[in-house]
Every structure is written in structure tokens, then in C-alpha cells.
CSV table of C-alpha atoms in Angstrom, one decimal:
chain,number,residue,atom,x,y,z
A,1110,MET,CA,0.7,62.1,-16.7
A,1111,LEU,CA,2.7,60.1,-14.2
A,1112,SER,CA,3.3,57.3,-16.7
A,1113,ASN,CA,4.5,59.8,-19.2
A,1114,LEU,CA,6.9,61.2,-16.6
A,1115,LEU,CA,8.2,57.7,-15.8
A,1116,THR,CA,8.7,56.7,-19.4
A,1117,LYS,CA,10.6,59.9,-20.0
A,1118,PHE,CA,13.2,59.0,-17.4
A,1119,ALA,CA,13.3,55.3,-18.3
A,1120,ILE,CA,16.5,54.2,-20.0
A,1121,ASP,CA,17.4,51.0,-21.7
A,1122,PRO,CA,19.7,49.0,-19.5
A,1123,VAL,CA,23.2,48.7,-21.0
A,1124,ILE,CA,24.6,45.2,-20.3
A,1125,HIS,CA,28.1,44.2,-21.1
A,1126,ILE,CA,29.1,40.6,-20.6
A,1127,THR,CA,32.6,41.0,-21.9
A,1128,PRO,CA,35.2,43.7,-21.1
A,1129,LEU,CA,35.8,46.4,-23.7
A,1130,LYS,CA,39.0,47.6,-25.1
A,1131,VAL,CA,39.9,51.2,-23.9
A,1132,LEU,CA,43.5,51.7,-25.1
A,1133,THR,CA,46.4,50.0,-26.7
A,1134,ILE,CA,49.9,50.1,-25.3
A,1135,GLY,CA,52.6,48.6,-27.5
A,1136,GLY,CA,50.3,46.1,-29.3
A,1137,LEU,CA,48.8,45.0,-26.0
A,1138,ASP,CA,45.1,45.7,-25.7
A,1139,ILE,CA,44.2,47.2,-22.3
A,1140,THR,CA,40.6,46.4,-21.4
A,1141,ASN,CA,38.5,48.4,-18.9
A,1142,SER,CA,38.6,45.5,-16.4
A,1143,MET,CA,42.4,45.4,-16.5
A,1144,LEU,CA,42.6,49.1,-15.9
A,1145,TYR,CA,40.3,48.9,-12.9
A,1146,GLY,CA,42.1,45.8,-11.7
A,1147,VAL,CA,45.4,47.6,-11.6
A,1148,ILE,CA,43.8,50.6,-9.7
A,1149,CYS,CA,42.3,48.1,-7.2
A,1150,SER,CA,45.6,46.3,-6.8
A,1151,LEU,CA,47.4,49.6,-6.0
A,1152,ILE,CA,44.7,50.5,-3.4
A,1153,ILE,CA,44.9,47.1,-1.8
A,1154,LEU,CA,48.7,47.2,-1.7
A,1155,VAL,CA,48.8,50.6,-0.1
A,1156,LEU,CA,46.1,49.6,2.4
A,1157,LEU,CA,47.7,46.3,3.5
A,1158,VAL,CA,51.2,47.8,3.8
A,1159,THR,CA,49.8,50.7,5.9
A,1160,VAL,CA,47.9,48.3,8.1
A,1161,ALA,CA,51.0,46.1,8.5
A,1162,ARG,CA,53.0,49.1,9.7
A,1163,ARG,CA,50.3,50.2,12.1
A,1164,MET,CA,49.9,46.8,13.7
A,1165,THR,CA,50.1,46.8,17.5
A,1166,VAL,CA,49.6,44.3,20.3
A,1167,PHE,CA,46.5,46.1,21.5
A,1168,PRO,CA,43.9,46.5,18.7
A,1169,LYS,CA,43.4,50.0,17.5
A,1170,GLY,CA,40.0,49.6,15.8
A,1171,GLY,CA,39.1,50.9,12.3
A,1172,ILE,CA,40.4,49.4,9.2
A,1173,THR,CA,43.4,47.8,11.0
A,1174,GLN,CA,41.1,45.7,13.1
A,1175,PHE,CA,39.1,44.7,10.0
A,1176,VAL,CA,42.2,43.4,8.2
A,1177,GLU,CA,43.4,41.7,11.5
A,1178,VAL,CA,40.0,39.9,11.8
A,1179,GLY,CA,40.2,38.7,8.1
A,1180,THR,CA,43.8,37.5,8.6
A,1181,ASP,CA,42.9,35.7,11.8
A,1182,PHE,CA,39.9,34.1,10.2
A,1183,ILE,CA,41.9,32.7,7.2
A,1184,THR,CA,44.7,31.4,9.4
A,1185,ASP,CA,42.1,29.7,11.7
A,1186,THR,CA,40.4,28.0,8.7
A,1187,LEU,CA,43.8,26.8,7.4
A,1188,LYS,CA,44.7,25.5,10.9
A,1189,SER,CA,41.5,23.4,11.2
A,1190,ALA,CA,41.8,22.2,7.6
A,1191,LEU,CA,45.5,21.2,7.7
A,1192,GLU,CA,45.5,20.2,11.4
A,1193,SER,CA,48.8,21.9,12.0
A,1194,GLU,CA,49.6,25.4,13.2
A,1195,GLU,CA,53.1,25.4,11.6
A,1196,LYS,CA,51.7,24.5,8.1
A,1197,ALA,CA,48.9,27.0,8.5
A,1198,VAL,CA,51.3,29.9,9.2
A,1199,LYS,CA,53.5,28.7,6.3
A,1200,TYR,CA,50.7,28.7,3.7
A,1201,ALA,CA,48.7,31.7,5.1
A,1202,PRO,CA,50.3,34.6,3.1
A,1203,TYR,CA,49.0,33.6,-0.3
A,1204,PHE,CA,45.5,32.7,0.9
A,1205,ILE,CA,45.2,36.0,2.9
A,1206,ALA,CA,46.4,38.0,-0.1
A,1207,ILE,CA,43.9,36.4,-2.5
A,1208,PHE,CA,41.1,36.7,0.0
A,1209,PHE,CA,41.6,40.5,0.4
A,1210,PHE,CA,42.2,40.9,-3.4
A,1211,ILE,CA,38.9,39.3,-4.3
A,1212,LEU,CA,37.0,41.0,-1.4
A,1213,PHE,CA,38.2,44.5,-2.2
A,1214,SER,CA,37.8,43.9,-6.0
A,1215,ASN,CA,34.2,42.9,-5.4
A,1216,TRP,CA,33.4,45.8,-3.1
A,1217,LEU,CA,35.3,48.5,-5.0
A,1218,GLY,CA,33.4,47.3,-8.1
A,1219,LEU,CA,30.1,48.3,-6.5
A,1220,LEU,CA,31.1,52.0,-6.3
A,1221,PRO,CA,29.0,54.3,-8.4
A,1222,ILE,CA,32.1,55.6,-10.3
A,1223,VAL,CA,32.5,52.2,-11.9
A,1224,GLY,CA,30.8,51.4,-15.2
A,1225,GLU,CA,29.1,54.0,-17.4
A,1226,ALA,CA,30.0,57.0,-15.3
A,1227,PHE,CA,33.3,57.6,-17.1
A,1228,THR,CA,33.5,56.8,-20.8
A,1229,ALA,CA,36.1,56.9,-23.5
A,1230,HIS,CA,34.8,56.9,-27.1
A,1231,GLY,CA,31.4,55.9,-25.8
A,1232,GLU,CA,32.7,52.8,-23.9
A,1233,PRO,CA,32.9,52.5,-20.1
A,1234,LEU,CA,36.4,53.2,-18.8
A,1235,THR,CA,36.2,51.0,-15.7
A,1236,ARG,CA,34.7,47.6,-14.9
A,1237,PRO,CA,35.0,45.4,-11.8
A,1238,PHE,CA,38.0,43.1,-12.2
A,1239,THR,CA,36.1,40.0,-10.9
A,1240,ALA,CA,33.3,40.7,-13.4
A,1241,ASP,CA,35.7,39.6,-16.2
A,1242,LEU,CA,36.2,35.9,-16.9
A,1243,ASN,CA,39.9,36.5,-17.9
A,1244,GLY,CA,40.6,38.0,-14.4
A,1245,THR,CA,38.9,35.2,-12.4
A,1246,LEU,CA,40.5,32.6,-14.7
A,1247,ALA,CA,43.9,34.0,-13.9
A,1248,ALA,CA,43.2,33.9,-10.2
A,1249,ALA,CA,42.0,30.3,-10.4
A,1250,ILE,CA,44.9,29.1,-12.5
A,1251,ILE,CA,47.5,30.7,-10.2
A,1252,THR,CA,45.7,29.2,-7.1
A,1253,TRP,CA,45.6,25.8,-8.7
A,1254,LEU,CA,49.3,25.9,-9.7
A,1255,LEU,CA,50.3,27.0,-6.3
A,1256,VAL,CA,48.3,24.3,-4.6
A,1257,GLN,CA,50.0,21.7,-6.8
A,1258,TYR,CA,53.4,23.3,-6.0
A,1259,PHE,CA,52.7,23.3,-2.2
A,1260,ALA,CA,51.5,19.6,-2.4
A,1261,ILE,CA,54.6,18.5,-4.4
A,1262,ARG,CA,56.9,20.3,-1.9
A,1263,GLU,CA,55.1,18.8,1.0
A,1264,SER,CA,55.0,15.1,-0.1
A,1265,GLY,CA,57.3,14.8,-3.1
A,1266,PHE,CA,56.4,14.4,-6.8
A,1267,LEU,CA,55.9,10.7,-6.9
A,1268,LYS,CA,53.8,10.5,-3.7
A,1269,HIS,CA,51.7,13.4,-5.0
A,1270,MET,CA,51.1,11.6,-8.3
A,1271,ARG,CA,50.3,8.4,-6.3
A,1272,HIS,CA,47.4,10.1,-4.5
A,1273,TYR,CA,45.5,10.3,-7.8
A,1274,PHE,CA,46.0,6.5,-8.3
A,1275,ASN,CA,44.3,5.1,-5.3
A,1276,GLY,CA,44.8,1.3,-5.0
A,1277,SER,CA,47.0,-1.4,-6.4
A,1278,LEU,CA,48.9,-0.3,-9.6
A,1279,LYS,CA,48.6,-3.8,-11.1
A,1280,ASN,CA,44.8,-3.2,-11.5
A,1281,PRO,CA,44.1,-1.5,-14.9
A,1282,LEU,CA,41.0,0.1,-13.4
A,1283,THR,CA,43.2,2.1,-11.0
A,1284,LEU,CA,45.0,3.6,-14.0
A,1285,LEU,CA,41.7,4.6,-15.6
A,1286,LEU,CA,40.2,6.1,-12.4
A,1287,GLY,CA,43.5,7.9,-11.7
A,1288,ILE,CA,43.5,9.6,-15.1
A,1289,PHE,CA,39.8,10.5,-14.5
A,1290,GLU,CA,40.7,11.9,-11.1
A,1291,MET,CA,43.4,14.1,-12.7
A,1292,PHE,CA,40.9,15.5,-15.2
A,1293,SER,CA,38.4,16.2,-12.4
A,1294,ASP,CA,41.2,18.1,-10.6
A,1295,LEU,CA,41.7,20.2,-13.8
A,1296,THR,CA,37.9,21.1,-13.9
A,1297,ARG,CA,38.4,22.8,-10.5
A,1298,ILE,CA,40.0,25.7,-12.3
A,1299,ALA,CA,36.9,26.2,-14.4
A,1300,SER,CA,34.6,25.8,-11.5
A,1301,LEU,CA,36.5,28.3,-9.3
A,1302,ALA,CA,36.7,30.9,-12.1
A,1303,LEU,CA,33.1,30.5,-13.4
A,1304,ARG,CA,31.6,30.7,-10.0
A,1305,LEU,CA,33.3,34.0,-9.1
A,1306,PHE,CA,32.8,35.6,-12.5
A,1307,LEU,CA,29.1,34.6,-12.8
A,1308,ASN,CA,28.2,35.7,-9.3
A,1309,VAL,CA,29.8,39.2,-9.7
A,1310,ALA,CA,28.7,39.7,-13.3
A,1311,ILE,CA,25.1,38.6,-12.7
A,1312,GLY,CA,25.0,40.9,-9.6
A,1313,GLU,CA,26.0,43.8,-11.8
A,1314,ILE,CA,23.4,42.9,-14.4
A,1315,ILE,CA,20.7,42.6,-11.7
A,1316,ILE,CA,21.6,46.0,-10.3
A,1317,THR,CA,21.5,47.5,-13.8
A,1318,VAL,CA,18.1,46.0,-14.7
A,1319,PHE,CA,16.5,47.0,-11.4
A,1320,SER,CA,17.8,50.6,-11.6
A,1321,ALA,CA,16.4,50.8,-15.2
A,1322,LEU,CA,13.1,49.3,-14.1
A,1323,GLY,CA,12.7,51.9,-11.4
A,1324,GLY,CA,13.0,54.9,-13.8
A,1325,VAL,CA,13.0,58.0,-11.6
A,1326,ALA,CA,13.2,55.9,-8.4
A,1327,GLY,CA,16.2,54.0,-9.8
A,1328,PRO,CA,18.5,54.5,-6.8
A,1329,ILE,CA,15.8,53.3,-4.4
A,1330,THR,CA,14.9,50.1,-6.4
A,1331,ALA,CA,18.6,49.3,-6.9
A,1332,LEU,CA,19.5,49.8,-3.2
A,1333,PRO,CA,18.4,46.4,-1.9
A,1334,PHE,CA,20.3,44.5,-4.6
A,1335,THR,CA,23.4,46.6,-4.0
A,1336,ILE,CA,23.3,45.6,-0.3
A,1337,LEU,CA,22.8,42.0,-1.4
A,1338,GLU,CA,25.8,42.3,-3.6
A,1339,LEU,CA,27.9,43.5,-0.7
A,1340,LEU,CA,27.0,40.3,1.1
A,1341,VAL,CA,27.6,38.1,-2.0
A,1342,GLY,CA,31.0,39.8,-2.7
A,1343,ALA,CA,32.2,38.9,0.8
A,1344,LEU,CA,30.7,35.4,0.6
A,1345,GLN,CA,32.3,34.7,-2.8
A,1346,ALA,CA,35.7,35.8,-1.5
A,1347,TYR,CA,35.3,33.4,1.4
A,1348,ILE,CA,34.1,30.5,-0.8
A,1349,PHE,CA,37.0,30.9,-3.2
A,1350,VAL,CA,39.5,30.8,-0.4
A,1351,MET,CA,37.7,28.0,1.5
A,1352,LEU,CA,37.5,25.8,-1.6
A,1353,SER,CA,41.2,26.3,-2.5
A,1354,ILE,CA,42.1,25.5,1.2
A,1355,MET,CA,40.1,22.3,0.9
A,1356,TYR,CA,41.9,21.3,-2.3
A,1357,LEU,CA,45.2,22.0,-0.6
A,1358,ALA,CA,44.2,20.0,2.5
A,1359,VAL,CA,43.2,17.0,0.3
A,1360,ALA,CA,46.4,17.1,-1.6
A,1361,VAL,CA,48.7,17.7,1.4
A,1362,LYS,CA,47.1,15.5,4.1
A,1363,HIS,CA,47.1,12.3,2.0
A,1364,GLY,CA,50.9,12.0,2.3
A,1365,ALA,CA,50.8,12.5,6.1
A,1366,HIS,CA,48.2,9.9,6.7
A,1367,GLU,CA,50.2,7.0,5.4
A,1368,GLU,CA,53.2,7.9,7.6
A,1369,HIS,CA,51.6,8.2,11.0
A,1370,GLU,CA,49.5,5.2,11.8
A,1371,THR,CA,47.5,5.3,15.0
A,1372,PRO,CA,48.1,2.5,17.5
A,1373,GLU,CA,44.4,1.5,17.1
A,1374,ASP,CA,45.2,0.2,13.6
A,1375,HIS,CA,47.2,-2.7,15.0
A,1376,LEU,CA,44.5,-4.0,17.3
A,1377,THR,CA,43.0,-7.4,16.4
A,1378,ILE,CA,39.3,-7.8,16.0
A,1379,ASP,CA,39.1,-9.6,19.4
A,1380,GLU,CA,40.7,-6.7,21.2
A,1381,VAL,CA,38.3,-4.2,19.6
A,1382,VAL,CA,35.3,-6.4,20.4
A,1383,ASN,CA,36.5,-6.8,24.1
A,1384,ALA,CA,37.0,-3.0,24.4
A,1385,GLU,CA,33.5,-2.5,23.0
A,1386,VAL,CA,32.0,-5.0,25.4
A,1387,ASN,CA,33.8,-3.4,28.4
A,1388,ASN,CA,32.5,0.0,27.3
A,1389,VAL,CA,28.9,-1.2,27.1
A,1390,SER,CA,29.1,-3.1,30.5
A,1391,ASN,CA,30.5,-0.1,32.2
B,1434,MET,CA,1.0,26.1,-41.3
B,1435,PHE,CA,0.5,26.7,-37.6
B,1436,VAL,CA,4.2,26.4,-37.1
B,1437,ASN,CA,5.0,29.0,-39.6
B,1438,PHE,CA,2.4,31.3,-38.1
B,1439,ALA,CA,3.8,30.7,-34.6
B,1440,ALA,CA,7.3,31.4,-35.7
B,1441,GLU,CA,6.3,34.7,-37.2
B,1442,ALA,CA,3.9,36.0,-34.6
B,1443,VAL,CA,5.6,34.8,-31.4
B,1444,ASN,CA,9.0,35.9,-30.3
B,1445,THR,CA,10.4,32.4,-29.8
B,1446,ALA,CA,13.7,33.7,-28.2
B,1447,VAL,CA,11.8,35.2,-25.3
B,1448,LEU,CA,9.8,32.0,-24.9
B,1449,ALA,CA,12.9,29.9,-25.0
B,1450,LYS,CA,14.5,32.1,-22.3
B,1451,GLY,CA,11.5,31.8,-20.1
B,1452,ILE,CA,11.2,28.0,-20.4
B,1453,MET,CA,15.0,27.5,-19.9
B,1454,MET,CA,15.0,29.7,-16.8
B,1455,GLY,CA,12.0,27.9,-15.4
B,1456,PHE,CA,13.1,24.3,-15.9
B,1457,GLY,CA,16.8,25.0,-15.4
B,1458,MET,CA,16.2,26.4,-11.9
B,1459,ILE,CA,14.2,23.4,-10.7
B,1460,GLY,CA,17.3,21.2,-10.2
B,1461,PRO,CA,19.5,23.6,-8.2
B,1462,ALA,CA,16.4,24.6,-6.1
B,1463,ILE,CA,15.8,20.9,-5.2
B,1464,GLY,CA,19.5,20.4,-4.5
B,1465,ILE,CA,19.9,23.4,-2.2
B,1466,GLY,CA,16.7,22.3,-0.4
B,1467,LEU,CA,18.2,18.8,0.1
B,1468,ILE,CA,21.4,20.3,1.5
B,1469,GLY,CA,19.4,22.6,3.9
B,1470,ASN,CA,17.4,19.6,5.0
B,1471,ALA,CA,20.5,17.5,5.7
B,1472,PHE,CA,22.2,20.4,7.5
B,1473,MET,CA,19.2,20.9,9.8
B,1474,ASN,CA,18.9,17.2,10.5
B,1475,ALA,CA,22.6,16.9,11.3
B,1476,VAL,CA,22.5,20.0,13.6
B,1477,GLY,CA,19.4,18.6,15.4
B,1478,ARG,CA,21.1,15.3,16.1
B,1479,ASN,CA,24.5,16.8,17.0
B,1480,PRO,CA,24.3,20.5,18.0
B,1481,GLU,CA,28.0,20.6,19.1
B,1482,ALA,CA,29.1,20.0,15.5
B,1483,ALA,CA,27.1,23.0,14.2
B,1484,LYS,CA,30.2,25.1,13.6
B,1485,TYR,CA,32.0,22.4,11.7
B,1486,LEU,CA,28.9,21.6,9.7
B,1487,GLY,CA,28.5,25.2,8.8
B,1488,GLN,CA,31.9,25.1,7.2
B,1489,ILE,CA,30.9,22.1,5.1
B,1490,LEU,CA,27.7,24.1,4.0
B,1491,VAL,CA,30.0,25.9,1.5
B,1492,ILE,CA,29.3,23.1,-0.9
B,1493,ILE,CA,26.1,24.9,-1.6
B,1494,ALA,CA,28.3,27.0,-3.9
B,1495,ILE,CA,28.9,24.0,-6.2
B,1496,ILE,CA,25.1,23.7,-6.8
B,1497,GLU,CA,24.7,27.4,-7.0
B,1498,LEU,CA,27.1,27.4,-9.9
B,1499,MET,CA,24.6,25.3,-11.9
B,1500,ALA,CA,21.8,27.9,-11.3
B,1501,LEU,CA,24.2,30.7,-12.4
B,1502,LEU,CA,25.1,28.8,-15.6
B,1503,VAL,CA,21.4,28.7,-16.4
B,1504,PHE,CA,21.1,32.4,-15.8
B,1505,ALA,CA,24.2,33.1,-17.9
B,1506,SER,CA,22.9,31.0,-20.8
B,1507,VAL,CA,19.9,33.4,-21.2
B,1508,PHE,CA,22.3,35.9,-22.7
B,1509,ILE,CA,23.5,33.4,-25.3
B,1510,ILE,CA,20.0,32.9,-26.8
B,1511,LYS,CA,19.4,35.6,-29.5
């Protein structure tokens, strides 16, 4: 009896890996993820502009404080990575924007209205923007291009190219390793994009599968995984920004290191040994 | 003869998916275990650096990517 009831409500999980076309405007195919991406962007734009207008010296609480905490957090991370407050403030706008974009795209994608709820010609009308490889690839490519641009502006084109070729240029191995290094720099695009896409898309699949397994109790069985996805969405936004900040720090800091040599570099071995001996005897 | 029988009677795609998931997850699991081990050792030796080391812990994401690729490959097998 009970098993009959359960099988009656059980539905086959519908899993989409790729986004689906919903409409065509002037020869350009609009997919469901693009549609929801534009909606999310508008929501984020309105939210951030409203928060920026309501910003006061004394925190008000609510969503304003949430955005302030996020902004502060990214600026602090930049400051500790670049070791300079001036540079951190200079590069903060892009990283804060991409952080909130990914965070809110992930979280708005978990709403029950996204997916099979609204359909056009039998295909879902909305899909989380970050659950589409095209979207995350675009975010990764723009981040990579901007990191290259920031690094070139900071240390000059030749010096930026030189940091791939580490060592004497007369050595042929340096050339080989340098080209290899450049290729490994390019793979960062793929790794950034794939990580975000796979985390979000697989989260969606897991929620779908567990709500289908639950049958009548679908909402209850899917709840723990939805809460887990809230955590994963925030974590992936943090990881995306953290890794791009690390790439920027590696590219920018290299030029600064060669200019400012610490006085300790000029000490002879005897002086260092004497200093060590004095330390130990004290 | 047995091979023909197996190919007809057994759904090899499901078997392949199971085997791939099982073996593919071994590597990332060991890798994340090693990172956790190194993190705890480092914090035990130098508790003041815990905050800095926690930031470096983000490299778990690089290994997690391998596990996610294994999971995603399941949908390629038909």
C-alpha cells in the first residue's frame, strides 16, 4: 500500500547538463542561463547601488552590513596578498564586483522558482547562471585578461614577460620552461571556469536526484543538500576570488621584489655567522 | 562466449560508471587527507600562523576539481 503510494508520486529526475535555448533575438540564441544571468545582474546592480547610497559611518545592520562585511573581507585579503593598502584599494572594485556576482548568482539559483517551475515549449525558462560552462568561462577569461592587464600596467610589458622566463636568457632551458610556464598560466582559465561550473551544476544534480528519491517526502530529503549548496555557493565565490587574487599577487609582486633589496642581502657570510653566534650566546 | 553473454545480460554502462566513480575518487580522497594532515601538523607546531595557514588551505579546491571531473565524466558514459 505504502510502496504503491510512494511509486505514484515518484518522478524521474530531469537532469540538464547544458543550457537550453528559449528564444531567438535577431539571430542570437538566448539560452535560459543567459536569461537568468541578466535578471540576476539587474538584481545585484540595484542591490549594490542601493547599499552604496545608504552607506553610513555607523553600521545600520541588515543587507547593508552584509555587503560591507563582504567588501571589507575582500579588501583585507587583497591587502595581505599584495602587501600594500594603496594597491589593495586600487584593485578592489573588480574583485568585489565579481565576488558578489558569483555569490548572488549561486544563491539566487537555489530558489525554487529556478528550473522546471516555469517552462516554455516544455523547456525550463530559467537556469542558474553559474551552472553553465559558457557563463563561468566568460567570468574566468575576463578575470584572467584583467589580471594580465593589471600586471602589465604595474611592472611594464617586458618585465611582465620576463617573470615567465626565470633565469639567464642564454640558457635554452629557460626558454623552454618559460613557454611551459605561459601555457600553465593559460590553463588557469580552464581550472577557474570548470571548478565553479562543476560545483554548482553537480549541486543542482544532487538536489534533483535526492528530491526524486524522496518521492512524497522530496522537500525534506532535498533540504540538507540545499543547505549544503548554500555553503558551497559562498565557498566557491570565495575560492574564485581568492585564486584570482593569488594570480595577481604572483604577477605583480615579482617586479617589486627586484627593485627593493633588503639590507640583509648585502651581508657577507661571516657577518651572518657572527650575528647567529651572538644570538645563540645571548 | 562468456563475453558475449556478459555484454548482453549485464548493463556494462552502469558497471563502468560504478567502477570509474570508485577508483577515481581514491586519488582526491588521499590528496585531501594529506592536505588536512599537513595543515594540522603545521597548526600544532605554530598555532599563531593558523589564520594564514587557513588561507592557504584554499588549495584543497585544486584537488577537489579532480573529484568533480570524475563525477562529471559519469554523464558522458552512455
